[in-house]
DNA sequence: AAAAAATTCAACCGCTTATTT
DNA sequence: AAAATAAGCGGTTGAATTTTT
């Protein structure tokens, strides 16, 4: 099962195409011994005929042990939708809120499930998934509250952000969404879906909802058009130890993202806003 | 049952940004 | 300070798989 020819042969000395188990083994062993990085020396040291770029990709997207395999959960899906509405196609940024998921994975997922031009069937499916998921979430919420995790933070924020009515949908068209025009129906569906999403998000994380909705005015639609890198403070290491489990904390679980901000950033919800140099408070 | 269409996803490419020499 | 090298990002591709007709 290794003889894919025409695809998977060498070109300019480098092998391309699907990785074989042996190749994976070599790469894994290399990383075990030398750590991540220095990808170009993989070939030199192991004899693997892969470019550094290819090695890095393979490791980051597939071999990394902290990757979470398996299907995207409904919870993750809702986060993806929500964050995409916030940031557009900044896949790696979105991925940072989904431990164990890669930007590639998220990109693929979003494209196949929510990209415009898909038959509305998909929207319907998404809606169905969402509704189901909402039920689950609600019961989880209940459970959490019963377990008496004191989240006085949330209470406070909730008050602060009491109007959330015009959610993302209204004014924060992600590039994709704003491009619509042609497909009103699906748009409507999507918007409904996103409204639901926003409601939902608000339940769990009022801060986020309030930010998306109004005041902060940090919705990136313009910025996300990619023009103007803007970034720079965007240093992101591959987070080392990863959250193996995701649970509900994902949005709150920032330790892999915040590392140059002095400790307590109790608003905590969207670390990435910082990356973009957006400050609030 | 089988052919066609649709979906998925790993891996590629080119470009940008960061780091090293 | 500049050039070279490495890392990172997002878009795209296409073989394999799944679903639909």
PDB file of C-alpha atoms (C1' of nucleotides) in Angstrom:
ATOM      1  CA  UNK A   1       0.000   0.000   0.000  1.00  0.00           C
ATOM      2  CA  UNK A   2       2.687   2.439  -0.756  1.00  0.00           C
ATOM      3  CA  UNK A   3       2.886   2.522  -4.433  1.00  0.00           C
ATOM      4  CA  UNK A   4       0.939   5.506  -5.435  1.00  0.00           C
ATOM      5  CA  UNK A   5       2.640   6.483  -8.587  1.00  0.00           C
ATOM      6  CA  UNK A   6       2.299   9.655 -10.432  1.00  0.00           C
ATOM      7  CA  UNK A   7       1.301  11.065  -7.150  1.00  0.00           C
ATOM      8  CA  UNK A   8       3.747  10.234  -4.486  1.00  0.00           C
ATOM      9  CA  UNK A   9       6.921  10.216  -6.375  1.00  0.00           C
ATOM     10  CA  UNK A  10       9.867  12.423  -6.308  1.00  0.00           C
ATOM     11  CA  UNK A  11      10.251  15.793  -7.785  1.00  0.00           C
ATOM     12  CA  UNK A  12      13.386  17.735  -7.378  1.00  0.00           C
ATOM     13  CA  UNK A  13      14.590  15.148  -4.938  1.00  0.00           C
ATOM     14  CA  UNK A  14      11.652  15.436  -2.576  1.00  0.00           C
ATOM     15  CA  UNK A  15       8.978  12.886  -2.171  1.00  0.00           C
ATOM     16  CA  UNK A  16       5.477  14.191  -2.356  1.00  0.00           C
ATOM     17  CA  UNK A  17       2.033  12.913  -1.784  1.00  0.00           C
ATOM     18  CA  UNK A  18       0.646  10.783   0.989  1.00  0.00           C
ATOM     19  CA  UNK A  19       2.928   9.774   3.786  1.00  0.00           C
ATOM     20  CA  UNK A  20       3.727   6.188   4.468  1.00  0.00           C
ATOM     21  CA  UNK A  21       3.859   4.643   7.895  1.00  0.00           C
ATOM     22  CA  UNK A  22       7.605   4.395   7.691  1.00  0.00           C
ATOM     23  CA  UNK A  23       7.949   8.023   6.880  1.00  0.00           C
ATOM     24  CA  UNK A  24       5.751   8.911   9.780  1.00  0.00           C
ATOM     25  CA  UNK A  25       7.866   6.811  12.026  1.00  0.00           C
ATOM     26  CA  UNK A  26      11.009   8.542  10.948  1.00  0.00           C
ATOM     27  CA  UNK A  27       9.498  11.911  11.503  1.00  0.00           C
ATOM     28  CA  UNK A  28       8.092  11.032  14.879  1.00  0.00           C
ATOM     29  CA  UNK A  29      11.412   9.687  15.930  1.00  0.00           C
ATOM     30  CA  UNK A  30      13.136  12.797  14.758  1.00  0.00           C
ATOM     31  CA  UNK A  31      10.828  14.990  16.766  1.00  0.00           C
ATOM     32  CA  UNK A  32      11.242  12.813  19.792  1.00  0.00           C
ATOM     33  CA  UNK A  33      14.953  13.299  19.628  1.00  0.00           C
ATOM     34  CA  UNK A  34      15.216  16.863  18.480  1.00  0.00           C
ATOM     35  CA  UNK A  35      11.948  18.485  19.249  1.00  0.00           C
ATOM     36  CA  UNK A  36       9.767  20.457  16.924  1.00  0.00           C
ATOM     37  CA  UNK A  37      11.345  22.791  14.495  1.00  0.00           C
ATOM     38  CA  UNK A  38      14.441  22.688  12.371  1.00  0.00           C
ATOM     39  CA  UNK A  39      12.327  20.941   9.830  1.00  0.00           C
ATOM     40  CA  UNK A  40      14.847  21.175   7.094  1.00  0.00           C
ATOM     41  CA  UNK A  41      17.278  19.040   8.974  1.00  0.00           C
ATOM     42  CA  UNK A  42      14.850  16.193   9.148  1.00  0.00           C
ATOM     43  CA  UNK A  43      15.913  15.085   5.740  1.00  0.00           C
ATOM     44  CA  UNK A  44      19.579  15.411   6.548  1.00  0.00           C
ATOM     45  CA  UNK A  45      19.402  13.564   9.806  1.00  0.00           C
ATOM     46  CA  UNK A  46      16.905  10.877   9.017  1.00  0.00           C
ATOM     47  CA  UNK A  47      17.243  10.354   5.338  1.00  0.00           C
ATOM     48  CA  UNK A  48      13.611  11.071   4.891  1.00  0.00           C
ATOM     49  CA  UNK A  49      13.059  12.436   1.431  1.00  0.00           C
ATOM     50  CA  UNK A  50      10.662  15.123   2.394  1.00  0.00           C
ATOM     51  CA  UNK A  51      11.046  18.841   2.349  1.00  0.00           C
ATOM     52  CA  UNK A  52      11.065  20.660   5.627  1.00  0.00           C
ATOM     53  CA  UNK A  53       7.813  22.207   4.713  1.00  0.00           C
ATOM     54  CA  UNK A  54       6.234  18.878   4.143  1.00  0.00           C
ATOM     55  CA  UNK A  55       7.611  17.537   7.407  1.00  0.00           C
ATOM     56  CA  UNK A  56       6.296  20.418   9.374  1.00  0.00           C
ATOM     57  CA  UNK A  57       2.886  20.082   7.813  1.00  0.00           C
ATOM     58  CA  UNK A  58       2.735  16.409   8.485  1.00  0.00           C
ATOM     59  CA  UNK A  59       3.688  16.892  12.075  1.00  0.00           C
ATOM     60  CA  UNK A  60       1.467  19.831  12.776  1.00  0.00           C
ATOM     61  CA  UNK A  61      -1.600  18.492  11.070  1.00  0.00           C
ATOM     62  CA  UNK A  62      -1.341  14.836  11.698  1.00  0.00           C
ATOM     63  CA  UNK A  63       1.373  13.424  13.894  1.00  0.00           C
ATOM     64  CA  UNK A  64       1.341  15.778  16.819  1.00  0.00           C
ATOM     65  CA  UNK A  65       0.308  13.750  19.820  1.00  0.00           C
ATOM     66  CA  UNK A  66      -1.947  16.398  21.220  1.00  0.00           C
ATOM     67  CA  UNK A  67      -4.209  16.272  18.247  1.00  0.00           C
ATOM     68  CA  UNK A  68      -7.734  15.357  18.847  1.00  0.00           C
ATOM     69  CA  UNK A  69      -8.806  12.905  16.282  1.00  0.00           C
ATOM     70  CA  UNK A  70     -12.332  12.092  15.463  1.00  0.00           C
ATOM     71  CA  UNK A  71     -15.156  14.145  14.260  1.00  0.00           C
ATOM     72  CA  UNK A  72     -15.825  17.710  15.139  1.00  0.00           C
ATOM     73  CA  UNK A  73     -18.318  17.733  17.942  1.00  0.00           C
ATOM     74  CA  UNK A  74     -21.423  19.829  17.839  1.00  0.00           C
ATOM     75  CA  UNK A  75     -19.926  21.988  20.513  1.00  0.00           C
ATOM     76  CA  UNK A  76     -16.844  22.552  18.482  1.00  0.00           C
ATOM     77  CA  UNK A  77     -18.939  23.258  15.498  1.00  0.00           C
ATOM     78  CA  UNK A  78     -20.755  26.014  17.232  1.00  0.00           C
ATOM     79  CA  UNK A  79     -17.515  27.547  18.323  1.00  0.00           C
ATOM     80  CA  UNK A  80     -16.246  27.419  14.799  1.00  0.00           C
ATOM     81  CA  UNK A  81     -19.304  29.143  13.493  1.00  0.00           C
ATOM     82  CA  UNK A  82     -19.233  31.742  16.118  1.00  0.00           C
ATOM     83  CA  UNK A  83     -15.585  32.513  15.789  1.00  0.00           C
ATOM     84  CA  UNK A  84     -15.738  32.517  12.063  1.00  0.00           C
ATOM     85  CA  UNK A  85     -18.441  35.087  12.229  1.00  0.00           C
ATOM     86  CA  UNK A  86     -16.126  37.063  14.401  1.00  0.00           C
ATOM     87  CA  UNK A  87     -12.895  36.707  12.550  1.00  0.00           C
ATOM     88  CA  UNK A  88     -13.590  35.466   9.107  1.00  0.00           C
ATOM     89  CA  UNK A  89     -11.115  33.100   7.563  1.00  0.00           C
ATOM     90  CA  UNK A  90      -8.456  33.451  10.187  1.00  0.00           C
ATOM     91  CA  UNK A  91      -8.301  29.751  10.589  1.00  0.00           C
ATOM     92  CA  UNK A  92      -5.295  29.513  12.761  1.00  0.00           C
ATOM     93  CA  UNK A  93      -6.716  32.112  15.075  1.00  0.00           C
ATOM     94  CA  UNK A  94      -9.902  30.162  15.357  1.00  0.00           C
ATOM     95  CA  UNK A  95      -7.977  26.989  15.873  1.00  0.00           C
ATOM     96  CA  UNK A  96      -6.361  28.399  18.960  1.00  0.00           C
ATOM     97  CA  UNK A  97      -9.666  28.238  20.692  1.00  0.00           C
ATOM     98  CA  UNK A  98     -10.129  24.632  19.777  1.00  0.00           C
ATOM     99  CA  UNK A  99      -7.442  22.602  21.442  1.00  0.00           C
ATOM    100  CA  UNK A 100      -6.405  19.612  19.476  1.00  0.00           C
ATOM    101  CA  UNK A 101      -7.816  20.881  16.228  1.00  0.00           C
ATOM    102  CA  UNK A 102      -5.756  22.242  13.420  1.00  0.00           C
ATOM    103  CA  UNK A 103      -6.407  25.226  11.273  1.00  0.00           C
ATOM    104  CA  UNK A 104      -6.515  22.914   8.313  1.00  0.00           C
ATOM    105  CA  UNK A 105      -9.161  20.807   9.900  1.00  0.00           C
ATOM    106  CA  UNK A 106     -11.283  23.747  10.819  1.00  0.00           C
ATOM    107  CA  UNK A 107     -10.907  25.285   7.428  1.00  0.00           C
ATOM    108  CA  UNK A 108     -11.955  22.070   5.795  1.00  0.00           C
ATOM    109  CA  UNK A 109     -14.858  21.704   8.091  1.00  0.00           C
ATOM    110  CA  UNK A 110     -16.151  25.157   7.590  1.00  0.00           C
ATOM    111  CA  UNK A 111     -15.764  25.015   3.873  1.00  0.00           C
ATOM    112  CA  UNK A 112     -17.603  21.785   3.502  1.00  0.00           C
ATOM    113  CA  UNK A 113     -20.359  22.649   5.894  1.00  0.00           C
ATOM    114  CA  UNK A 114     -20.957  26.311   5.709  1.00  0.00           C
ATOM    115  CA  UNK A 115     -19.394  27.824   2.702  1.00  0.00           C
ATOM    116  CA  UNK A 116     -21.755  29.702   0.519  1.00  0.00           C
ATOM    117  CA  UNK A 117     -23.054  28.026  -2.508  1.00  0.00           C
ATOM    118  CA  UNK A 118     -23.629  24.786  -0.812  1.00  0.00           C
ATOM    119  CA  UNK A 119     -27.041  23.345  -1.204  1.00  0.00           C
ATOM    120  CA  UNK A 120     -29.385  24.399   1.500  1.00  0.00           C
ATOM    121  CA  UNK A 121     -29.510  20.833   2.563  1.00  0.00           C
ATOM    122  CA  UNK A 122     -26.357  21.516   4.413  1.00  0.00           C
ATOM    123  CA  UNK A 123     -27.820  24.426   6.181  1.00  0.00           C
ATOM    124  CA  UNK A 124     -30.680  22.284   7.226  1.00  0.00           C
ATOM    125  CA  UNK A 125     -28.370  19.682   8.523  1.00  0.00           C
ATOM    126  CA  UNK A 126     -26.447  22.268  10.363  1.00  0.00           C
ATOM    127  CA  UNK A 127     -29.575  23.588  11.863  1.00  0.00           C
ATOM    128  CA  UNK A 128     -30.643  20.179  12.961  1.00  0.00           C
ATOM    129  CA  UNK A 129     -27.296  19.574  14.492  1.00  0.00           C
ATOM    130  CA  UNK A 130     -27.433  22.868  16.176  1.00  0.00           C
ATOM    131  CA  UNK A 131     -30.814  22.400  17.696  1.00  0.00           C
ATOM    132  CA  UNK A 132     -29.819  19.080  19.019  1.00  0.00           C
ATOM    133  CA  UNK A 133     -26.636  20.468  20.338  1.00  0.00           C
ATOM    134  CA  UNK A 134     -28.422  23.309  21.992  1.00  0.00           C
ATOM    135  CA  UNK A 135     -30.434  20.857  23.988  1.00  0.00           C
ATOM    136  CA  UNK A 136     -27.297  19.130  25.078  1.00  0.00           C
ATOM    137  CA  UNK A 137     -25.661  22.333  25.988  1.00  0.00           C
ATOM    138  CA  UNK A 138     -28.527  23.487  28.014  1.00  0.00           C
ATOM    139  CA  UNK A 139     -28.562  20.395  30.035  1.00  0.00           C
ATOM    140  CA  UNK A 140     -24.862  20.694  30.502  1.00  0.00           C
ATOM    141  CA  UNK A 141     -25.226  24.229  31.622  1.00  0.00           C
ATOM    142  CA  UNK A 142     -27.766  23.177  34.112  1.00  0.00           C
ATOM    143  CA  UNK A 143     -25.477  20.529  35.338  1.00  0.00           C
ATOM    144  CA  UNK A 144     -22.648  22.910  35.740  1.00  0.00           C
ATOM    145  CA  UNK A 145     -24.717  25.356  37.631  1.00  0.00           C
ATOM    146  CA  UNK A 146     -25.967  22.703  39.891  1.00  0.00           C
ATOM    147  CA  UNK A 147     -22.457  21.701  40.604  1.00  0.00           C
ATOM    148  CA  UNK A 148     -22.111  25.134  41.965  1.00  0.00           C
ATOM    149  CA  UNK A 149     -19.168  26.363  40.106  1.00  0.00           C
ATOM    150  CA  UNK A 150     -19.163  29.904  41.211  1.00  0.00           C
ATOM    151  CA  UNK A 151     -19.026  32.006  38.159  1.00  0.00           C
ATOM    152  CA  UNK A 152     -19.713  35.380  39.562  1.00  0.00           C
ATOM    153  CA  UNK A 153     -17.773  36.785  36.695  1.00  0.00           C
ATOM    154  CA  UNK A 154     -20.414  35.814  34.328  1.00  0.00           C
ATOM    155  CA  UNK A 155     -23.113  37.331  36.371  1.00  0.00           C
ATOM    156  CA  UNK A 156     -21.400  40.635  36.356  1.00  0.00           C
ATOM    157  CA  UNK A 157     -20.773  40.637  32.693  1.00  0.00           C
ATOM    158  CA  UNK A 158     -24.257  39.685  31.962  1.00  0.00           C
ATOM    159  CA  UNK A 159     -25.493  42.830  33.500  1.00  0.00           C
ATOM    160  CA  UNK A 160     -22.934  44.888  31.745  1.00  0.00           C
ATOM    161  CA  UNK A 161     -23.979  43.549  28.442  1.00  0.00           C
ATOM    162  CA  UNK A 162     -27.660  43.600  28.608  1.00  0.00           C
ATOM    163  CA  UNK A 163     -28.478  44.345  25.076  1.00  0.00           C
ATOM    164  CA  UNK A 164     -27.378  41.803  22.637  1.00  0.00           C
ATOM    165  CA  UNK A 165     -30.136  41.941  20.222  1.00  0.00           C
ATOM    166  CA  UNK A 166     -28.428  42.795  17.058  1.00  0.00           C
ATOM    167  CA  UNK A 167     -26.012  40.008  17.119  1.00  0.00           C
ATOM    168  CA  UNK A 168     -23.209  39.390  14.806  1.00  0.00           C
ATOM    169  CA  UNK A 169     -25.536  39.016  11.996  1.00  0.00           C
ATOM    170  CA  UNK A 170     -26.516  42.564  11.695  1.00  0.00           C
ATOM    171  CA  UNK A 171     -23.307  44.377  11.418  1.00  0.00           C
ATOM    172  CA  UNK A 172     -20.525  41.966  11.313  1.00  0.00           C
ATOM    173  CA  UNK A 173     -20.811  40.279   8.059  1.00  0.00           C
ATOM    174  CA  UNK A 174     -17.972  37.936   7.686  1.00  0.00           C
ATOM    175  CA  UNK A 175     -16.601  38.303   4.236  1.00  0.00           C
ATOM    176  CA  UNK A 176     -18.339  35.218   3.137  1.00  0.00           C
ATOM    177  CA  UNK A 177     -21.608  36.259   4.520  1.00  0.00           C
ATOM    178  CA  UNK A 178     -21.548  39.699   3.077  1.00  0.00           C
ATOM    179  CA  UNK A 179     -20.673  38.396  -0.304  1.00  0.00           C
ATOM    180  CA  UNK A 180     -23.935  36.628  -0.435  1.00  0.00           C
ATOM    181  CA  UNK A 181     -26.465  38.675  -2.291  1.00  0.00           C
ATOM    182  CA  UNK A 182     -27.180  35.970  -4.736  1.00  0.00           C
ATOM    183  CA  UNK A 183     -28.439  33.459  -2.286  1.00  0.00           C
ATOM    184  CA  UNK A 184     -30.874  35.158  -0.099  1.00  0.00           C
ATOM    185  CA  UNK A 185     -32.566  32.083   1.080  1.00  0.00           C
ATOM    186  CA  UNK A 186     -29.544  30.446   2.393  1.00  0.00           C
ATOM    187  CA  UNK A 187     -28.447  33.644   3.878  1.00  0.00           C
ATOM    188  CA  UNK A 188     -31.588  33.897   5.806  1.00  0.00           C
ATOM    189  CA  UNK A 189     -31.147  30.417   7.018  1.00  0.00           C
ATOM    190  CA  UNK A 190     -27.638  31.072   7.983  1.00  0.00           C
ATOM    191  CA  UNK A 191     -28.566  34.190   9.774  1.00  0.00           C
ATOM    192  CA  UNK A 192     -31.195  32.445  11.711  1.00  0.00           C
ATOM    193  CA  UNK A 193     -28.687  29.866  12.580  1.00  0.00           C
ATOM    194  CA  UNK A 194     -26.248  32.435  13.707  1.00  0.00           C
ATOM    195  CA  UNK A 195     -28.769  34.189  15.737  1.00  0.00           C
ATOM    196  CA  UNK A 196     -29.410  30.987  17.500  1.00  0.00           C
ATOM    197  CA  UNK A 197     -25.742  30.631  17.916  1.00  0.00           C
ATOM    198  CA  UNK A 198     -25.457  33.996  19.424  1.00  0.00           C
ATOM    199  CA  UNK A 199     -28.218  33.353  21.860  1.00  0.00           C
ATOM    200  CA  UNK A 200     -26.503  30.245  22.778  1.00  0.00           C
ATOM    201  CA  UNK A 201     -23.146  31.796  23.147  1.00  0.00           C
ATOM    202  CA  UNK A 202     -24.631  34.426  25.296  1.00  0.00           C
ATOM    203  CA  UNK A 203     -25.903  31.880  27.683  1.00  0.00           C
ATOM    204  CA  UNK A 204     -22.510  30.510  28.138  1.00  0.00           C
ATOM    205  CA  UNK A 205     -20.400  33.460  27.760  1.00  0.00           C
ATOM    206  CA  UNK A 206     -22.037  36.800  27.945  1.00  0.00           C
ATOM    207  CA  UNK A 207     -18.892  38.730  27.410  1.00  0.00           C
ATOM    208  CA  UNK A 208     -18.407  37.228  24.067  1.00  0.00           C
ATOM    209  CA  UNK A 209     -21.882  37.949  22.975  1.00  0.00           C
ATOM    210  CA  UNK A 210     -21.699  41.494  24.065  1.00  0.00           C
ATOM    211  CA  UNK A 211     -18.483  42.009  22.247  1.00  0.00           C
ATOM    212  CA  UNK A 212     -19.725  40.593  19.070  1.00  0.00           C
ATOM    213  CA  UNK A 213     -22.844  42.539  19.227  1.00  0.00           C
ATOM    214  CA  UNK A 214     -21.907  46.065  19.627  1.00  0.00           C
ATOM    215  CA  UNK A 215     -19.860  48.334  21.678  1.00  0.00           C
ATOM    216  CA  UNK A 216     -16.458  46.919  21.258  1.00  0.00           C
ATOM    217  CA  UNK A 217     -16.698  47.561  17.592  1.00  0.00           C
ATOM    218  CA  UNK A 218     -13.882  45.235  17.035  1.00  0.00           C
ATOM    219  CA  UNK A 219     -15.481  43.131  14.508  1.00  0.00           C
ATOM    220  CA  UNK A 220     -12.952  42.519  11.920  1.00  0.00           C
ATOM    221  CA  UNK A 221     -14.949  42.408   8.807  1.00  0.00           C
ATOM    222  CA  UNK A 222     -12.743  45.022   7.361  1.00  0.00           C
ATOM    223  CA  UNK A 223      -9.626  43.727   8.899  1.00  0.00           C
ATOM    224  CA  UNK A 224     -10.385  40.218   7.980  1.00  0.00           C
ATOM    225  CA  UNK A 225     -10.365  41.120   4.384  1.00  0.00           C
ATOM    226  CA  UNK A 226      -6.775  40.283   4.911  1.00  0.00           C
ATOM    227  CA  UNK A 227      -5.537  43.483   3.563  1.00  0.00           C
ATOM    228  CA  UNK A 228      -2.951  44.902   5.803  1.00  0.00           C
ATOM    229  CA  UNK A 229      -1.355  42.324   7.929  1.00  0.00           C
ATOM    230  CA  UNK A 230      -1.966  44.462  10.964  1.00  0.00           C
ATOM    231  CA  UNK A 231      -0.590  41.768  13.100  1.00  0.00           C
ATOM    232  CA  UNK A 232       2.902  41.521  14.361  1.00  0.00           C
ATOM    233  CA  UNK A 233       2.057  40.799  17.922  1.00  0.00           C
ATOM    234  CA  UNK A 234       0.831  37.602  16.620  1.00  0.00           C
ATOM    235  CA  UNK A 235       3.452  35.336  17.879  1.00  0.00           C
ATOM    236  CA  UNK A 236       1.995  31.987  18.406  1.00  0.00           C
ATOM    237  CA  UNK A 237       4.005  29.093  19.427  1.00  0.00           C
ATOM    238  CA  UNK A 238       2.686  25.728  18.837  1.00  0.00           C
ATOM    239  CA  UNK A 239       1.236  25.296  22.172  1.00  0.00           C
ATOM    240  CA  UNK A 240       3.088  22.688  23.979  1.00  0.00           C
ATOM    241  CA  UNK A 241       1.061  20.546  26.264  1.00  0.00           C
ATOM    242  CA  UNK A 242      -2.344  20.628  24.853  1.00  0.00           C
ATOM    243  CA  UNK A 243      -5.681  20.324  26.416  1.00  0.00           C
ATOM    244  CA  UNK A 244      -6.432  16.789  25.802  1.00  0.00           C
ATOM    245  CA  UNK A 245      -9.973  17.277  26.717  1.00  0.00           C
ATOM    246  CA  UNK A 246     -12.030  20.066  25.586  1.00  0.00           C
ATOM    247  CA  UNK A 247     -15.209  20.059  27.476  1.00  0.00           C
ATOM    248  CA  UNK A 248     -16.967  23.271  27.896  1.00  0.00           C
ATOM    249  CA  UNK A 249     -14.077  25.250  28.987  1.00  0.00           C
ATOM    250  CA  UNK A 250     -12.597  25.810  25.639  1.00  0.00           C
ATOM    251  CA  UNK A 251     -13.474  29.395  25.381  1.00  0.00           C
ATOM    252  CA  UNK A 252     -12.287  30.000  28.822  1.00  0.00           C
ATOM    253  CA  UNK A 253      -9.307  27.868  28.623  1.00  0.00           C
ATOM    254  CA  UNK A 254      -6.594  30.099  27.486  1.00  0.00           C
ATOM    255  CA  UNK A 255      -3.462  28.938  28.989  1.00  0.00           C
ATOM    256  CA  UNK A 256      -2.118  27.896  25.695  1.00  0.00           C
ATOM    257  CA  UNK A 257      -2.666  31.230  24.170  1.00  0.00           C
ATOM    258  CA  UNK A 258      -1.911  33.814  26.712  1.00  0.00           C
ATOM    259  CA  UNK A 259       1.678  33.731  27.530  1.00  0.00           C
ATOM    260  CA  UNK A 260       2.934  37.196  27.345  1.00  0.00           C
ATOM    261  CA  UNK A 261       0.121  38.834  29.093  1.00  0.00           C
ATOM    262  CA  UNK A 262       0.666  39.011  32.734  1.00  0.00           C
ATOM    263  CA  UNK A 263      -1.367  36.423  34.384  1.00  0.00           C
ATOM    264  CA  UNK A 264      -4.891  37.337  35.122  1.00  0.00           C
ATOM    265  CA  UNK A 265      -6.848  38.535  32.280  1.00  0.00           C
ATOM    266  CA  UNK A 266     -10.093  37.804  33.750  1.00  0.00           C
ATOM    267  CA  UNK A 267     -12.146  38.776  30.839  1.00  0.00           C
ATOM    268  CA  UNK A 268     -10.328  35.951  29.288  1.00  0.00           C
ATOM    269  CA  UNK A 269     -12.826  35.002  26.729  1.00  0.00           C
ATOM    270  CA  UNK A 270     -11.214  35.944  23.542  1.00  0.00           C
ATOM    271  CA  UNK A 271      -7.540  36.023  23.869  1.00  0.00           C
ATOM    272  CA  UNK A 272      -7.241  36.620  20.245  1.00  0.00           C
ATOM    273  CA  UNK A 273      -8.621  40.025  20.451  1.00  0.00           C
ATOM    274  CA  UNK A 274      -5.306  40.791  21.919  1.00  0.00           C
ATOM    275  CA  UNK A 275      -3.461  39.369  19.048  1.00  0.00           C
ATOM    276  CA  UNK A 276      -5.144  41.900  16.952  1.00  0.00           C
ATOM    277  CA  UNK A 277      -4.140  44.663  19.175  1.00  0.00           C
ATOM    278  CA  UNK A 278      -7.666  45.236  20.203  1.00  0.00           C
ATOM    279  CA  UNK A 279      -7.998  46.263  23.723  1.00  0.00           C
ATOM    280  CA  UNK A 280     -10.985  46.733  25.771  1.00  0.00           C
ATOM    281  CA  UNK A 281     -11.364  48.253  29.112  1.00  0.00           C
TER     282      UNK A 281
ATOM    283  C1'  DA B   1     -26.485  -3.132  -8.312  1.00  0.00           C
ATOM    284  C1'  DA B   2     -23.925   0.123 -10.388  1.00  0.00           C
ATOM    285  C1'  DA B   3     -23.011   4.525 -12.024  1.00  0.00           C
ATOM    286  C1'  DA B   4     -22.800   9.282 -10.978  1.00  0.00           C
ATOM    287  C1'  DA B   5     -22.513  12.946  -7.923  1.00  0.00           C
ATOM    288  C1'  DA B   6     -21.134  14.843  -3.718  1.00  0.00           C
ATOM    289  C1'  DT B   7     -18.199  15.114   0.244  1.00  0.00           C
ATOM    290  C1'  DT B   8     -14.084  14.714   2.853  1.00  0.00           C
ATOM    291  C1'  DC B   9      -9.586  15.709   4.064  1.00  0.00           C
ATOM    292  C1'  DA B  10      -4.502  15.233   3.578  1.00  0.00           C
ATOM    293  C1'  DA B  11      -1.294  17.552   1.263  1.00  0.00           C
ATOM    294  C1'  DC B  12       0.124  20.875  -1.964  1.00  0.00           C
ATOM    295  C1'  DC B  13       1.154  25.810  -3.479  1.00  0.00           C
ATOM    296  C1'  DG B  14       2.328  30.550  -3.199  1.00  0.00           C
ATOM    297  C1'  DC B  15       2.737  34.247  -0.277  1.00  0.00           C
ATOM    298  C1'  DT B  16       3.823  36.637   4.120  1.00  0.00           C
ATOM    299  C1'  DT B  17       6.076  37.080   8.394  1.00  0.00           C
ATOM    300  C1'  DA B  18       9.675  35.935  11.592  1.00  0.00           C
ATOM    301  C1'  DT B  19      14.193  34.534  12.686  1.00  0.00           C
ATOM    302  C1'  DT B  20      18.876  33.685  11.797  1.00  0.00           C
ATOM    303  C1'  DT B  21      23.238  34.478   9.586  1.00  0.00           C
TER     304       DT B  21
ATOM    305  C1'  DA C   1      21.367  46.388   7.558  1.00  0.00           C
ATOM    306  C1'  DA C   2      20.522  43.141   4.307  1.00  0.00           C
ATOM    307  C1'  DA C   3      20.109  38.720   2.613  1.00  0.00           C
ATOM    308  C1'  DA C   4      18.950  34.058   3.408  1.00  0.00           C
ATOM    309  C1'  DT C   5      16.450  30.616   5.609  1.00  0.00           C
ATOM    310  C1'  DA C   6      12.612  28.901   8.343  1.00  0.00           C
ATOM    311  C1'  DA C   7       8.018  29.010   9.982  1.00  0.00           C
ATOM    312  C1'  DG C   8       3.314  30.049   9.434  1.00  0.00           C
ATOM    313  C1'  DC C   9      -0.901  31.038   6.953  1.00  0.00           C
ATOM    314  C1'  DG C  10      -4.837  30.561   3.877  1.00  0.00           C
ATOM    315  C1'  DG C  11      -6.453  28.938  -0.583  1.00  0.00           C
ATOM    316  C1'  DT C  12      -6.753  25.063  -3.616  1.00  0.00           C
ATOM    317  C1'  DT C  13      -6.425  20.363  -5.370  1.00  0.00           C
ATOM    318  C1'  DG C  14      -7.647  15.734  -6.205  1.00  0.00           C
ATOM    319  C1'  DA C  15      -7.789  10.747  -4.660  1.00  0.00           C
ATOM    320  C1'  DA C  16     -10.550   8.141  -1.765  1.00  0.00           C
ATOM    321  C1'  DT C  17     -14.760   7.522   0.287  1.00  0.00           C
ATOM    322  C1'  DT C  18     -19.632   8.112   0.919  1.00  0.00           C
ATOM    323  C1'  DT C  19     -24.150   9.214  -0.568  1.00  0.00           C
ATOM    324  C1'  DT C  20     -27.584   9.668  -3.919  1.00  0.00           C
ATOM    325  C1'  DT C  21     -29.906   8.472  -8.068  1.00  0.00           C
TER     326       DT C  21
END
